Amino acid sequence: MNILIMGAPGSGKGTMSARIVQKFNLTHISTGDIFRSEIKNETELGKTAKSYIEKGLLVPDSVTNPMVVSFLEKNNIENGYLLDGYPRTLAQAEVYGELIKNSSLEIDLVINLDVNYEIIKERITGRWMSPEGKIYHVKYNPPKVEGICDVSGSQLFQRKDDTLESVVVRLEEYDNNTKPVLEFYAKQGKLVNIDGERSMDEVFADIEKLLEKK
Ligand code: AP5
């Protein structure tokens, strides 16, 4: 089973992805996570990506597409994948469509988490992360001890692009570039919209039902 998870920044893609890959044993591919790892390792790709990400802008397709191709080449995907945060421009969707055409990587389903922008702003500005990628929220999913990851004991931090100023730019990028991608998959009959404004458990229960039917 190969799935895309889409939705505006902060709609809950990363949170749901963690639960989906665990339950359905899929390979999680998050372009945002790959970029953050490249930035942490101070690679050339990371340096380029950083200059866009910190402003809330999308990284150019000329950087993002080859990075995804390279990930797929290096990782043997045996039991399907969950792609999170890609494609998010029409050009990316077209390039990816060509790449996976008639292969075992063809997309079965596109899940879109629908959340209004006022909720998004509260979710993003209240998000805290562990260095290992576990996602918390001060109100909706707080750690047991403030500022410390329940699992690893590491110090939590806020992403540099999680400021209100950056969120406004990210939502503009989403409106201008990513919404047309939803239309692209709707036309292929692959898109399913999920109300992402409910609790994490309720959203995941809907996703589970959907995937169990596949
Ligand atoms: P990326 O890392 O993909 O960020 P994003 O799309 O902006 O999404 P987020 O990670 O911010 O949010 P999310 O939807 O995963 O929400 P989460 O589960 O954390 O990309 C970052 C940047 O990289 C981009 O801006 C761009 O520059 C670049 N980039 C990445 N991919 C690219 C591409 N393909 N092309 C070009 N550039 C690219 O949840 C958010 C918060 O809400 C958390 O605190 C969580 O605890 C809480 N929460 C989640 N669900 C619920 C719920 N149901 N109820 C209450 N709270 C909830």
mmCIF file of C-alpha atoms and ligand atoms in Angstrom:
data_model
loop_
_atom_site.group_PDB
_atom_site.id
_atom_site.type_symbol
_atom_site.label_atom_id
_atom_site.label_comp_id
_atom_site.label_asym_id
_atom_site.label_seq_id
_atom_site.Cartn_x
_atom_site.Cartn_y
_atom_site.Cartn_z
ATOM 1 C CA MET A 1 0.000 0.000 0.000
ATOM 2 C CA ASN A 2 1.435 3.384 -1.058
ATOM 3 C CA ILE A 3 -0.092 6.489 0.475
ATOM 4 C CA LEU A 4 0.378 10.248 0.322
ATOM 5 C CA ILE A 5 -0.602 12.324 3.321
ATOM 6 C CA MET A 6 -1.374 15.945 2.535
ATOM 7 C CA GLY A 7 -2.707 18.985 4.354
ATOM 8 C CA ALA A 8 -1.658 22.512 5.263
ATOM 9 C CA PRO A 9 1.386 23.058 7.504
ATOM 10 C CA GLY A 10 0.464 21.967 11.033
ATOM 11 C CA SER A 11 -2.621 20.013 9.956
ATOM 12 C CA GLY A 12 -1.266 16.899 11.690
ATOM 13 C CA LYS A 13 0.573 15.050 8.893
ATOM 14 C CA GLY A 14 3.611 14.178 11.016
ATOM 15 C CA THR A 15 1.476 13.172 14.008
ATOM 16 C CA MET A 16 -0.737 10.871 11.928
ATOM 17 C CA SER A 17 2.229 9.543 9.923
ATOM 18 C CA ALA A 18 3.918 8.249 13.082
ATOM 19 C CA ARG A 19 0.778 6.286 13.996
ATOM 20 C CA ILE A 20 0.102 5.042 10.439
ATOM 21 C CA VAL A 21 3.601 3.694 9.775
ATOM 22 C CA GLN A 22 3.636 1.920 13.112
ATOM 23 C CA LYS A 23 0.242 0.270 12.625
ATOM 24 C CA PHE A 24 0.593 -0.577 8.926
ATOM 25 C CA ASN A 25 4.350 -1.174 8.767
ATOM 26 C CA LEU A 26 5.029 1.338 5.973
ATOM 27 C CA THR A 27 8.219 3.259 5.153
ATOM 28 C CA HIS A 28 7.764 6.914 6.191
ATOM 29 C CA ILE A 29 9.217 9.424 3.749
ATOM 30 C CA SER A 30 8.969 13.024 4.982
ATOM 31 C CA THR A 31 10.671 15.636 2.835
ATOM 32 C CA GLY A 32 10.542 18.080 5.760
ATOM 33 C CA ASP A 33 12.394 15.558 7.979
ATOM 34 C CA ILE A 34 14.977 14.854 5.246
ATOM 35 C CA PHE A 35 15.623 18.596 4.847
ATOM 36 C CA ARG A 36 15.962 19.061 8.628
ATOM 37 C CA SER A 37 18.456 16.213 8.795
ATOM 38 C CA GLU A 38 20.493 17.718 5.921
ATOM 39 C CA ILE A 39 20.448 21.093 7.720
ATOM 40 C CA LYS A 40 21.609 19.484 10.968
ATOM 41 C CA ASN A 41 24.464 17.747 9.117
ATOM 42 C CA GLU A 42 25.382 21.052 7.399
ATOM 43 C CA THR A 43 25.434 19.500 3.909
ATOM 44 C CA GLU A 44 25.322 21.635 0.743
ATOM 45 C CA LEU A 45 21.724 20.557 0.211
ATOM 46 C CA GLY A 46 20.968 21.498 3.818
ATOM 47 C CA LYS A 47 22.495 24.956 3.405
ATOM 48 C CA THR A 48 20.375 25.606 0.309
ATOM 49 C CA ALA A 49 17.195 24.250 1.928
ATOM 50 C CA LYS A 50 17.735 26.262 5.124
ATOM 51 C CA SER A 51 17.620 29.594 3.316
ATOM 52 C CA TYR A 52 14.104 28.800 2.065
ATOM 53 C CA ILE A 53 12.670 26.861 5.009
ATOM 54 C CA GLU A 54 13.491 29.519 7.597
ATOM 55 C CA LYS A 55 11.583 32.084 5.533
ATOM 56 C CA GLY A 56 8.594 29.728 5.208
ATOM 57 C CA LEU A 57 9.156 29.313 1.457
ATOM 58 C CA LEU A 58 9.089 26.038 -0.446
ATOM 59 C CA VAL A 59 12.485 24.666 -1.435
ATOM 60 C CA PRO A 60 12.800 24.808 -5.273
ATOM 61 C CA ASP A 61 11.664 21.740 -7.222
ATOM 62 C CA SER A 62 15.155 21.475 -8.752
ATOM 63 C CA VAL A 63 16.478 20.607 -5.275
ATOM 64 C CA THR A 64 13.503 18.668 -3.909
ATOM 65 C CA ASN A 65 12.813 16.273 -6.808
ATOM 66 C CA PRO A 66 16.360 14.829 -7.063
ATOM 67 C CA MET A 67 16.429 14.465 -3.264
ATOM 68 C CA VAL A 68 13.290 12.282 -3.349
ATOM 69 C CA VAL A 69 14.669 10.233 -6.252
ATOM 70 C CA SER A 70 17.900 9.675 -4.337
ATOM 71 C CA PHE A 71 15.944 8.598 -1.210
ATOM 72 C CA LEU A 72 13.973 6.045 -3.245
ATOM 73 C CA GLU A 73 17.141 4.707 -4.862
ATOM 74 C CA LYS A 74 18.888 4.262 -1.525
ATOM 75 C CA ASN A 75 15.975 2.746 0.391
ATOM 76 C CA ASN A 76 14.446 -0.556 -0.513
ATOM 77 C CA ILE A 77 10.701 -0.136 -0.008
ATOM 78 C CA GLU A 78 9.246 -3.583 0.489
ATOM 79 C CA ASN A 79 5.929 -3.089 2.228
ATOM 80 C CA GLY A 80 4.707 0.184 0.758
ATOM 81 C CA TYR A 81 5.331 3.772 1.841
ATOM 82 C CA LEU A 82 3.723 6.816 3.362
ATOM 83 C CA LEU A 83 4.902 9.986 1.646
ATOM 84 C CA ASP A 84 4.492 13.099 3.822
ATOM 85 C CA GLY A 85 5.031 16.623 2.488
ATOM 86 C CA TYR A 86 5.687 15.670 -1.130
ATOM 87 C CA PRO A 87 4.561 16.381 -3.827
ATOM 88 C CA ARG A 88 3.527 19.888 -2.943
ATOM 89 C CA THR A 89 3.714 21.633 -6.293
ATOM 90 C CA LEU A 90 2.069 20.543 -9.531
ATOM 91 C CA ALA A 91 5.521 20.223 -11.107
ATOM 92 C CA GLN A 92 6.582 17.844 -8.302
ATOM 93 C CA ALA A 93 3.401 15.804 -8.762
ATOM 94 C CA GLU A 94 4.086 15.487 -12.487
ATOM 95 C CA VAL A 95 7.758 14.524 -12.044
ATOM 96 C CA TYR A 96 6.845 11.995 -9.358
ATOM 97 C CA GLY A 97 4.005 10.590 -11.467
ATOM 98 C CA GLU A 98 6.458 9.885 -14.303
ATOM 99 C CA LEU A 99 9.016 8.390 -11.940
ATOM 100 C CA ILE A 100 6.650 5.825 -10.413
ATOM 101 C CA LYS A 101 4.564 5.085 -13.521
ATOM 102 C CA ASN A 102 3.859 1.340 -13.932
ATOM 103 C CA SER A 103 6.034 0.494 -10.933
ATOM 104 C CA SER A 104 5.328 -0.953 -7.488
ATOM 105 C CA LEU A 105 5.538 2.633 -6.188
ATOM 106 C CA GLU A 106 2.229 3.737 -7.802
ATOM 107 C CA ILE A 107 0.043 5.707 -5.348
ATOM 108 C CA ASP A 108 -3.059 3.912 -4.025
ATOM 109 C CA LEU A 109 -4.538 6.659 -1.900
ATOM 110 C CA VAL A 110 -4.103 10.356 -1.049
ATOM 111 C CA ILE A 111 -5.292 11.421 2.408
ATOM 112 C CA ASN A 112 -5.917 15.146 2.913
ATOM 113 C CA LEU A 113 -6.218 16.479 6.467
ATOM 114 C CA ASP A 114 -8.615 19.397 6.392
ATOM 115 C CA VAL A 115 -8.009 21.996 9.148
ATOM 116 C CA ASN A 116 -8.886 25.716 9.232
ATOM 117 C CA TYR A 117 -6.071 28.261 9.415
ATOM 118 C CA GLU A 118 -6.848 29.652 12.887
ATOM 119 C CA ILE A 119 -6.468 26.159 14.366
ATOM 120 C CA ILE A 120 -3.296 25.675 12.276
ATOM 121 C CA LYS A 121 -1.698 28.794 13.784
ATOM 122 C CA GLU A 122 -2.408 27.590 17.340
ATOM 123 C CA ARG A 123 -1.073 24.108 16.545
ATOM 124 C CA ILE A 124 2.150 25.329 14.962
ATOM 125 C CA THR A 125 3.045 27.995 17.502
ATOM 126 C CA GLY A 126 2.411 25.500 20.356
ATOM 127 C CA ARG A 127 4.421 22.656 18.811
ATOM 128 C CA TRP A 128 7.570 21.295 20.495
ATOM 129 C CA MET A 129 9.781 18.584 19.012
ATOM 130 C CA SER A 130 12.380 16.171 20.303
ATOM 131 C CA PRO A 131 15.681 15.891 18.374
ATOM 132 C CA GLU A 132 14.538 12.342 17.436
ATOM 133 C CA GLY A 133 11.406 13.788 15.756
ATOM 134 C CA LYS A 134 8.700 13.092 18.343
ATOM 135 C CA ILE A 135 6.005 15.760 18.114
ATOM 136 C CA TYR A 136 4.379 17.434 21.134
ATOM 137 C CA HIS A 137 1.977 20.307 21.685
ATOM 138 C CA VAL A 138 1.869 22.450 24.828
ATOM 139 C CA LYS A 139 -1.905 22.040 25.074
ATOM 140 C CA TYR A 140 -2.991 19.059 22.951
ATOM 141 C CA ASN A 141 -0.137 16.634 23.526
ATOM 142 C CA PRO A 142 2.121 17.880 26.336
ATOM 143 C CA PRO A 143 5.111 15.877 27.569
ATOM 144 C CA LYS A 144 4.901 14.485 31.118
ATOM 145 C CA VAL A 145 7.754 16.789 32.209
ATOM 146 C CA GLU A 146 7.761 20.245 30.627
ATOM 147 C CA GLY A 147 10.446 20.600 27.948
ATOM 148 C CA ILE A 148 11.601 16.939 28.109
ATOM 149 C CA CYS A 149 10.803 14.104 25.695
ATOM 150 C CA ASP A 150 8.868 11.260 27.385
ATOM 151 C CA VAL A 151 10.649 8.640 25.271
ATOM 152 C CA SER A 152 14.281 9.764 24.948
ATOM 153 C CA GLY A 153 14.605 12.226 27.826
ATOM 154 C CA SER A 154 16.046 14.783 25.375
ATOM 155 C CA GLN A 155 15.428 18.508 25.622
ATOM 156 C CA LEU A 156 12.509 19.621 23.424
ATOM 157 C CA PHE A 157 12.857 22.551 21.022
ATOM 158 C CA GLN A 158 10.693 24.685 18.719
ATOM 159 C CA ARG A 159 11.335 24.623 14.962
ATOM 160 C CA LYS A 160 12.811 27.863 13.580
ATOM 161 C CA ASP A 161 9.995 28.022 11.016
ATOM 162 C CA ASP A 162 7.282 27.715 13.682
ATOM 163 C CA THR A 163 6.867 31.455 14.244
ATOM 164 C CA LEU A 164 3.585 33.196 13.422
ATOM 165 C CA GLU A 165 5.416 35.258 10.784
ATOM 166 C CA SER A 166 6.671 32.135 9.009
ATOM 167 C CA VAL A 167 3.318 30.344 9.298
ATOM 168 C CA VAL A 168 1.626 33.137 7.347
ATOM 169 C CA VAL A 169 4.126 32.680 4.487
ATOM 170 C CA ARG A 170 3.816 28.866 4.651
ATOM 171 C CA LEU A 171 0.029 29.103 4.381
ATOM 172 C CA GLU A 172 0.372 31.411 1.360
ATOM 173 C CA GLU A 173 2.737 28.901 -0.250
ATOM 174 C CA TYR A 174 0.217 26.176 0.527
ATOM 175 C CA ASP A 175 -2.672 28.120 -1.058
ATOM 176 C CA ASN A 176 -0.706 29.043 -4.170
ATOM 177 C CA ASN A 177 1.270 25.863 -4.822
ATOM 178 C CA THR A 178 -0.095 22.870 -2.930
ATOM 179 C CA LYS A 179 -3.889 23.205 -3.231
ATOM 180 C CA PRO A 180 -3.688 22.552 -7.005
ATOM 181 C CA VAL A 181 -1.983 19.230 -6.183
ATOM 182 C CA LEU A 182 -5.112 18.162 -4.266
ATOM 183 C CA GLU A 183 -7.156 18.853 -7.397
ATOM 184 C CA PHE A 184 -4.627 16.836 -9.446
ATOM 185 C CA TYR A 185 -5.214 13.723 -7.297
ATOM 186 C CA ALA A 186 -8.972 14.342 -6.960
ATOM 187 C CA LYS A 187 -9.194 14.078 -10.763
ATOM 188 C CA GLN A 188 -7.464 10.691 -10.548
ATOM 189 C CA GLY A 189 -10.088 9.554 -7.988
ATOM 190 C CA LYS A 190 -7.421 9.027 -5.319
ATOM 191 C CA LEU A 191 -8.168 11.856 -2.879
ATOM 192 C CA VAL A 192 -9.991 11.321 0.424
ATOM 193 C CA ASN A 193 -10.625 14.351 2.666
ATOM 194 C CA ILE A 194 -10.555 13.795 6.417
ATOM 195 C CA ASP A 195 -11.772 16.292 8.997
ATOM 196 C CA GLY A 196 -8.491 16.979 10.815
ATOM 197 C CA GLU A 197 -9.973 19.388 13.373
ATOM 198 C CA ARG A 198 -11.016 16.639 15.787
ATOM 199 C CA SER A 199 -8.880 14.977 18.437
ATOM 200 C CA MET A 200 -5.821 12.983 17.336
ATOM 201 C CA ASP A 201 -7.551 9.717 18.298
ATOM 202 C CA GLU A 202 -10.665 10.545 16.276
ATOM 203 C CA VAL A 203 -8.674 11.545 13.197
ATOM 204 C CA PHE A 204 -6.557 8.406 13.412
ATOM 205 C CA ALA A 205 -9.645 6.186 13.870
ATOM 206 C CA ASP A 206 -10.994 7.465 10.521
ATOM 207 C CA ILE A 207 -7.652 6.875 8.803
ATOM 208 C CA GLU A 208 -7.422 3.378 10.251
ATOM 209 C CA LYS A 209 -10.886 2.474 8.926
ATOM 210 C CA LEU A 210 -9.937 3.796 5.509
ATOM 211 C CA LEU A 211 -6.667 1.857 5.333
ATOM 212 C CA GLU A 212 -8.126 -1.355 6.684
ATOM 213 C CA LYS A 213 -10.485 -1.392 3.673
ATOM 214 C CA LYS A 214 -7.531 -1.146 1.253
HETATM 215 P P1 AP5 B 1 7.305 20.032 6.632
HETATM 216 O O1 AP5 B 1 8.178 19.530 7.699
HETATM 217 O O2 AP5 B 1 6.675 19.079 5.679
HETATM 218 O O3 AP5 B 1 6.267 20.989 7.298
HETATM 219 P P2 AP5 B 1 4.743 21.340 7.010
HETATM 220 O O4 AP5 B 1 4.097 20.786 5.822
HETATM 221 O O5 AP5 B 1 4.756 22.803 7.133
HETATM 222 O O6 AP5 B 1 4.032 20.563 8.096
HETATM 223 P P3 AP5 B 1 4.391 20.565 9.582
HETATM 224 O O7 AP5 B 1 5.510 19.605 9.868
HETATM 225 O O8 AP5 B 1 4.580 21.976 10.065
HETATM 226 O O9 AP5 B 1 3.035 20.071 10.216
HETATM 227 P P4 AP5 B 1 2.295 18.688 10.221
HETATM 228 O O10 AP5 B 1 1.158 18.726 9.280
HETATM 229 O O11 AP5 B 1 3.264 17.556 10.116
HETATM 230 O O12 AP5 B 1 1.693 18.777 11.676
HETATM 231 P P5 AP5 B 1 2.115 18.047 13.044
HETATM 232 O O13 AP5 B 1 1.684 16.637 13.023
HETATM 233 O O14 AP5 B 1 3.515 18.369 13.419
HETATM 234 O O15 AP5 B 1 8.113 21.076 5.715
HETATM 235 C C1 AP5 B 1 8.877 22.109 6.304
HETATM 236 C C2 AP5 B 1 9.460 22.961 5.217
HETATM 237 O O16 AP5 B 1 10.320 22.154 4.377
HETATM 238 C C3 AP5 B 1 8.445 23.581 4.242
HETATM 239 O O17 AP5 B 1 7.922 24.798 4.720
HETATM 240 C C4 AP5 B 1 9.327 23.773 2.998
HETATM 241 O O18 AP5 B 1 10.149 24.896 3.130
HETATM 242 C C5 AP5 B 1 10.218 22.539 3.008
HETATM 243 N N1 AP5 B 1 9.620 21.437 2.240
HETATM 244 C C6 AP5 B 1 9.181 20.236 2.720
HETATM 245 N N2 AP5 B 1 8.714 19.486 1.715
HETATM 246 C C7 AP5 B 1 8.841 20.207 0.584
HETATM 247 C C8 AP5 B 1 8.523 19.974 -0.773
HETATM 248 N N3 AP5 B 1 7.929 18.831 -1.169
HETATM 249 N N4 AP5 B 1 8.786 20.941 -1.674
HETATM 250 C C9 AP5 B 1 9.382 22.100 -1.300
HETATM 251 N N5 AP5 B 1 9.705 22.391 -0.038
HETATM 252 C C10 AP5 B 1 9.434 21.452 0.915
HETATM 253 O O19 AP5 B 1 1.111 18.811 14.051
HETATM 254 C C11 AP5 B 1 1.278 20.191 14.345
HETATM 255 C C12 AP5 B 1 0.993 20.409 15.838
HETATM 256 O O20 AP5 B 1 -0.400 20.140 16.085
HETATM 257 C C13 AP5 B 1 1.778 19.481 16.778
HETATM 258 O O21 AP5 B 1 2.139 20.199 17.919
HETATM 259 C C14 AP5 B 1 0.778 18.355 17.125
HETATM 260 O O22 AP5 B 1 1.011 17.839 18.431
HETATM 261 C C15 AP5 B 1 -0.561 19.092 17.029
HETATM 262 N N6 AP5 B 1 -1.642 18.252 16.525
HETATM 263 C C16 AP5 B 1 -1.596 17.385 15.477
HETATM 264 N N7 AP5 B 1 -2.806 16.822 15.271
HETATM 265 C C17 AP5 B 1 -3.644 17.357 16.210
HETATM 266 C C18 AP5 B 1 -5.029 17.172 16.522
HETATM 267 N N8 AP5 B 1 -5.797 16.331 15.824
HETATM 268 N N9 AP5 B 1 -5.542 17.894 17.545
HETATM 269 C C19 AP5 B 1 -4.766 18.759 18.254
HETATM 270 N N10 AP5 B 1 -3.461 18.976 18.013
HETATM 271 C C20 AP5 B 1 -2.904 18.271 17.007
#
